[in-house]
Amino acid sequence: MHKNINEIEPVDPVIARVAKFDQILVNHPRLKAAMEGLSRCISWSQVGREPRGFLLVGEGGTGKTTLCNAILKRYPSKDVHIDCTQIRTVPAFYSSVPSPSSIKGLAANLLQGLGDPYPYRGNAELRSAKLVKLLVECRTKVIILDEFHHLANTSTPEKVQAKKVCEWIRAVSKNTGVMFCLVGVPGCEAVVDYDDQMRRRFADRHRLGDLVLGTEKEPGDLRAYLCTLGAKAQELLDITGFPDFRDHRFVSQIWVATRGRPAFISLLMKDAIFAALIHGSRNNVTVRDFADAFESGCTIEIARSPKNPFLMSSAALASIA
């Protein structure tokens, strides 16, 4: 029997507390460079002869979604009044390339992203015409188009279809002045490079990768990232302490557990904090809590080893890291 909406149990206070972790943004150098690059392209597109596209590439969990959300937050939708008429402006919005990809399907996704009530009505031509009209009316500046790698396929028919979709994207951008930020995993660059005009229009590219471990004498950017993340978590969640993020052994353990991928680092830290608050009833997080978090399986798909790095000997850890 389903519960009445008024009978839904309240959220566990510990889970609600740990959930605040998601508010933290560490603008590490790679993410900052990508943000600055995309912002420049948006600015150039407003004053240049033609929109300037941007290509953002990275494996899952490297920060693509974080960057996209930051742009959407910077350009929120709002209502404006012009000549006694209220208009809904959508400076930026998010959409994705469908799989299998087609102009008709992509047009529907973009119309849906703009809030069109009937995105699936009409053929490709009608949807395209309606999209161009709406983009101008909504004063859209940038479209974040995710899952661009769905266009990457080795079969000849799919390559032909991908080229048609790329030509369509280029035409929409040219006819509206709207810039596209294409987002995908490594490999999607080949789709852009397959077409000379797309390669030129999307010459601005940024590749997000894993944070680097480095050595004890020359630490990589992972250590600085963890120190900043830990400090912000302590302040926001009222945590009294973490293991020393300057300790190369501990940084190595996190690297083995997460490959230095920001999204998985966040998962691991949240589960470690939860373990401390629930099982230990403590506000300080220990290495044992990180070991328990790893055992929960939150990063097992990305870990460098199936064995728990927080329980490894120094020799075993060194052989991996």
C-alpha positions in Angstrom: 0.0 0.0 0.0 1.4 3.4 -1.0 1.8 6.0 1.7 -0.1 9.3 1.4 2.2 12.1 0.5 1.6 13.6 4.0 2.7 10.4 5.6 6.2 10.3 4.0 8.8 9.9 6.7 11.1 12.9 7.3 14.6 12.9 6.0 17.2 11.4 8.4 18.9 14.4 10.0 22.4 12.8 9.4 21.7 12.3 5.7 20.4 15.9 5.5 23.6 17.1 7.1 25.9 15.1 4.9 23.9 16.2 1.8 25.1 19.7 2.3 28.5 18.4 1.0 27.0 18.7 -2.5 27.0 22.5 -2.1 30.8 22.6 -2.1 32.6 23.6 -5.3 36.4 23.5 -5.5 37.4 25.5 -8.5 40.7 23.7 -9.1 43.0 24.9 -11.9 41.7 22.7 -14.6 38.1 23.5 -13.9 38.9 27.1 -13.6 40.6 27.1 -17.0 37.7 25.4 -18.6 35.2 27.9 -17.1 37.3 30.8 -18.3 37.6 29.4 -21.7 33.8 28.8 -22.0 33.0 32.3 -20.6 35.3 33.8 -23.2 33.5 31.9 -26.0 30.2 33.2 -24.8 31.5 36.8 -24.7 33.0 36.5 -28.2 29.8 35.1 -29.5 27.9 38.2 -28.4 30.1 40.6 -30.3 31.8 38.5 -33.0 30.7 38.0 -36.6 29.6 34.5 -35.8 29.1 32.4 -32.6 32.2 30.7 -31.3 31.6 27.1 -30.3 33.3 25.3 -27.3 34.0 21.6 -26.9 34.3 20.2 -23.4 35.7 16.6 -23.2 36.3 14.4 -20.2 35.5 11.0 -18.7 32.5 10.7 -16.3 33.2 12.3 -13.0 35.9 14.7 -14.1 33.8 17.9 -13.6 31.8 18.4 -16.8 28.5 18.5 -15.1 29.9 20.8 -12.4 31.0 23.3 -15.0 27.7 23.1 -16.9 25.7 23.8 -13.8 27.9 26.8 -13.0 27.2 28.3 -16.4 23.4 27.6 -16.0 23.5 29.3 -12.6 25.3 32.3 -14.1 22.7 32.7 -16.8 19.3 32.0 -15.1 16.0 32.2 -16.9 13.8 35.1 -16.0 10.7 37.0 -17.0 11.1 40.5 -18.5 8.5 43.0 -19.6 8.9 44.6 -23.0 6.2 46.9 -24.4 3.7 45.7 -21.7 4.4 42.1 -22.7 5.9 39.5 -20.4 8.6 37.4 -22.1 10.4 34.4 -20.6 14.1 34.7 -21.4 16.3 31.6 -21.4 19.9 32.8 -21.7 21.3 29.3 -21.2 19.8 25.8 -21.1 20.9 22.2 -21.0 20.0 19.4 -23.4 21.5 16.2 -24.8 22.0 14.4 -28.1 19.6 11.5 -28.3 20.7 7.9 -29.1 20.2 7.0 -31.9 20.8 10.5 -33.1 18.7 12.4 -35.6 17.9 16.0 -36.4 14.2 15.3 -35.6 15.1 13.9 -32.2 17.7 16.5 -31.3 15.3 19.3 -32.3 12.7 17.8 -29.9 15.2 17.7 -27.1 16.2 21.3 -27.6 12.5 22.4 -27.8 11.9 20.5 -24.5 14.9 22.3 -23.0 13.4 25.6 -23.9 10.1 24.6 -22.2 8.1 24.1 -25.4 4.8 22.3 -24.5 4.7 20.2 -27.7 8.3 19.4 -28.6 7.5 16.2 -30.5 5.0 17.7 -32.9 5.8 18.0 -36.5 8.6 16.7 -38.8 12.2 17.8 -38.6 11.7 20.9 -40.7 8.8 22.2 -38.6 10.6 21.5 -35.3 13.7 23.2 -36.6 11.8 26.3 -37.7 10.0 26.5 -34.3 13.3 26.1 -32.5 15.0 28.9 -34.4 12.0 31.2 -33.6 12.0 30.3 -29.9 15.7 30.7 -29.5 15.4 34.3 -30.8 12.4 35.0 -28.7 13.9 33.6 -25.5 17.2 35.6 -26.2 19.2 32.5 -25.7 23.0 33.0 -25.6 24.3 29.4 -25.1 23.1 25.9 -25.4 24.9 23.2 -23.5 24.6 20.0 -25.5 25.6 16.9 -23.6 26.2 13.3 -24.7 27.8 14.6 -28.0 29.6 11.3 -28.2 26.3 9.6 -29.2 27.2 10.9 -32.7 30.5 8.9 -32.7 30.0 5.6 -34.5 32.3 3.7 -36.8 29.6 2.5 -39.3 29.3 4.5 -42.5 25.5 5.2 -42.2 26.0 6.6 -38.7 28.9 8.8 -39.9 26.6 10.2 -42.6 23.9 10.9 -40.0 26.4 12.5 -37.7 27.6 14.9 -40.4 24.0 15.9 -41.1 23.4 16.6 -37.4 26.6 18.6 -37.2 25.6 20.6 -40.3 22.2 21.2 -38.6 23.8 22.4 -35.4 26.0 24.8 -37.4 23.0 26.2 -39.3 21.0 26.7 -36.1 23.9 28.5 -34.5 24.4 30.7 -37.6 20.7 31.6 -38.0 20.2 32.5 -34.3 23.6 33.8 -33.1 23.4 31.2 -30.3 26.7 29.4 -29.4 26.8 25.7 -28.6 28.9 24.1 -25.9 29.3 20.5 -26.9 30.0 18.1 -24.1 31.1 14.5 -24.3 33.6 11.8 -23.4 37.0 11.4 -25.2 36.4 10.3 -28.7 33.7 12.8 -29.5 36.4 15.2 -30.9 36.6 12.9 -33.9 32.9 13.8 -34.8 33.8 17.5 -34.9 37.1 16.9 -36.8 35.2 14.9 -39.4 33.8 18.1 -40.8 36.1 21.0 -41.7 33.6 23.7 -40.9 32.8 22.1 -37.5 36.5 21.8 -36.7 36.9 25.6 -37.4 33.8 26.6 -35.4 34.8 24.4 -32.4 38.5 25.2 -32.3 38.1 26.2 -28.6 38.4 23.0 -26.6 39.1 21.9 -23.1 39.9 18.5 -21.8 39.1 17.7 -18.1 41.0 14.8 -16.6 41.8 13.1 -13.3 43.7 15.0 -10.6 47.4 14.1 -10.5 48.9 12.3 -7.5 52.5 13.4 -7.9 55.2 12.4 -5.4 55.9 13.2 -1.8 58.5 15.8 -2.8 56.5 17.1 -5.8 52.8 16.7 -5.0 50.3 16.9 -7.8 47.1 18.9 -7.9 45.2 16.2 -6.0 46.7 17.2 -2.6 45.7 20.9 -2.9 42.2 19.9 -4.1 41.7 17.6 -1.0 43.0 20.2 1.4 40.5 22.8 0.0 37.7 20.3 -0.1 38.3 19.1 3.4 38.5 22.7 4.8 35.2 23.6 3.1 33.5 20.4 4.4 34.7 21.1 8.0 33.1 24.5 7.9 29.9 23.6 6.1 29.2 20.3 7.9 30.7 21.3 11.3 33.2 18.5 11.1 36.1 18.8 13.6 38.7 17.1 11.6 39.8 14.8 8.8 43.0 12.7 8.3 45.9 14.9 7.2 45.4 15.7 3.5 49.0 16.8 3.3 50.2 13.3 4.1 51.3 11.6 0.9 50.3 8.2 2.0 46.7 9.2 2.7 46.5 11.2 -0.6 47.8 8.0 -2.3 45.1 6.0 -0.7 42.4 8.3 -2.0 44.0 8.3 -5.4 43.9 4.5 -5.6 40.3 4.5 -4.4 39.1 7.2 -6.9 41.8 7.7 -9.6 41.8 11.3 -8.6 38.4 11.9 -10.2 36.5 14.7 -8.4 33.0 13.2 -8.5 34.2 9.9 -6.9 36.3 11.8 -4.4 33.1 13.5 -3.3 31.2 10.2 -3.1 34.0 8.7 -1.0 34.2 11.6 1.4 30.4 11.8 1.9 30.3 8.1 2.8 33.3 8.5 5.1 31.6 11.4 6.9 28.4 9.4 7.1 30.3 6.5 8.6 31.8 8.7 11.3 28.5 10.4 12.2 26.4 7.1 12.3 28.7 4.4 13.4 31.1 6.3 15.5 28.8 9.1 16.6 31.8 11.4 16.0 32.4 14.7 14.3 35.9 13.8 13.4 36.5 11.6 10.3 39.2 8.9 10.5 41.1 6.7 8.0 38.9 3.8 9.3 35.8 5.8 8.2 37.3 6.1 4.7 38.0 2.3 4.7 34.4 1.7 5.6 33.3 4.1 2.9 35.4 2.2 0.3 33.8 -1.1 1.5 30.4 0.3 0.7 31.4 0.1 -2.9 30.8 3.8 -3.8 34.0 4.0 -5.9 34.7 0.3 -6.7 34.0 0.8 -10.4 36.8 3.4 -10.7 39.3 2.1 -8.1 42.8 1.2 -9.1 42.5 -2.0 -7.1 39.6 -4.0 -5.7 41.5 -4.3 -2.4 40.8 -1.6 0.2 43.6 1.0 -0.1 42.9 2.3 3.4 43.8 -1.1 4.8 46.9 -1.7 2.6 50.4 -1.9 3.8 52.8 0.8 2.6 54.5 -1.6 0.3 51.3 -2.8 -1.3 50.1 0.8 -1.7 53.4 1.9 -3.2 53.2 -0.9 -5.8 49.9 0.6 -7.1 50.4 4.3 -6.6 
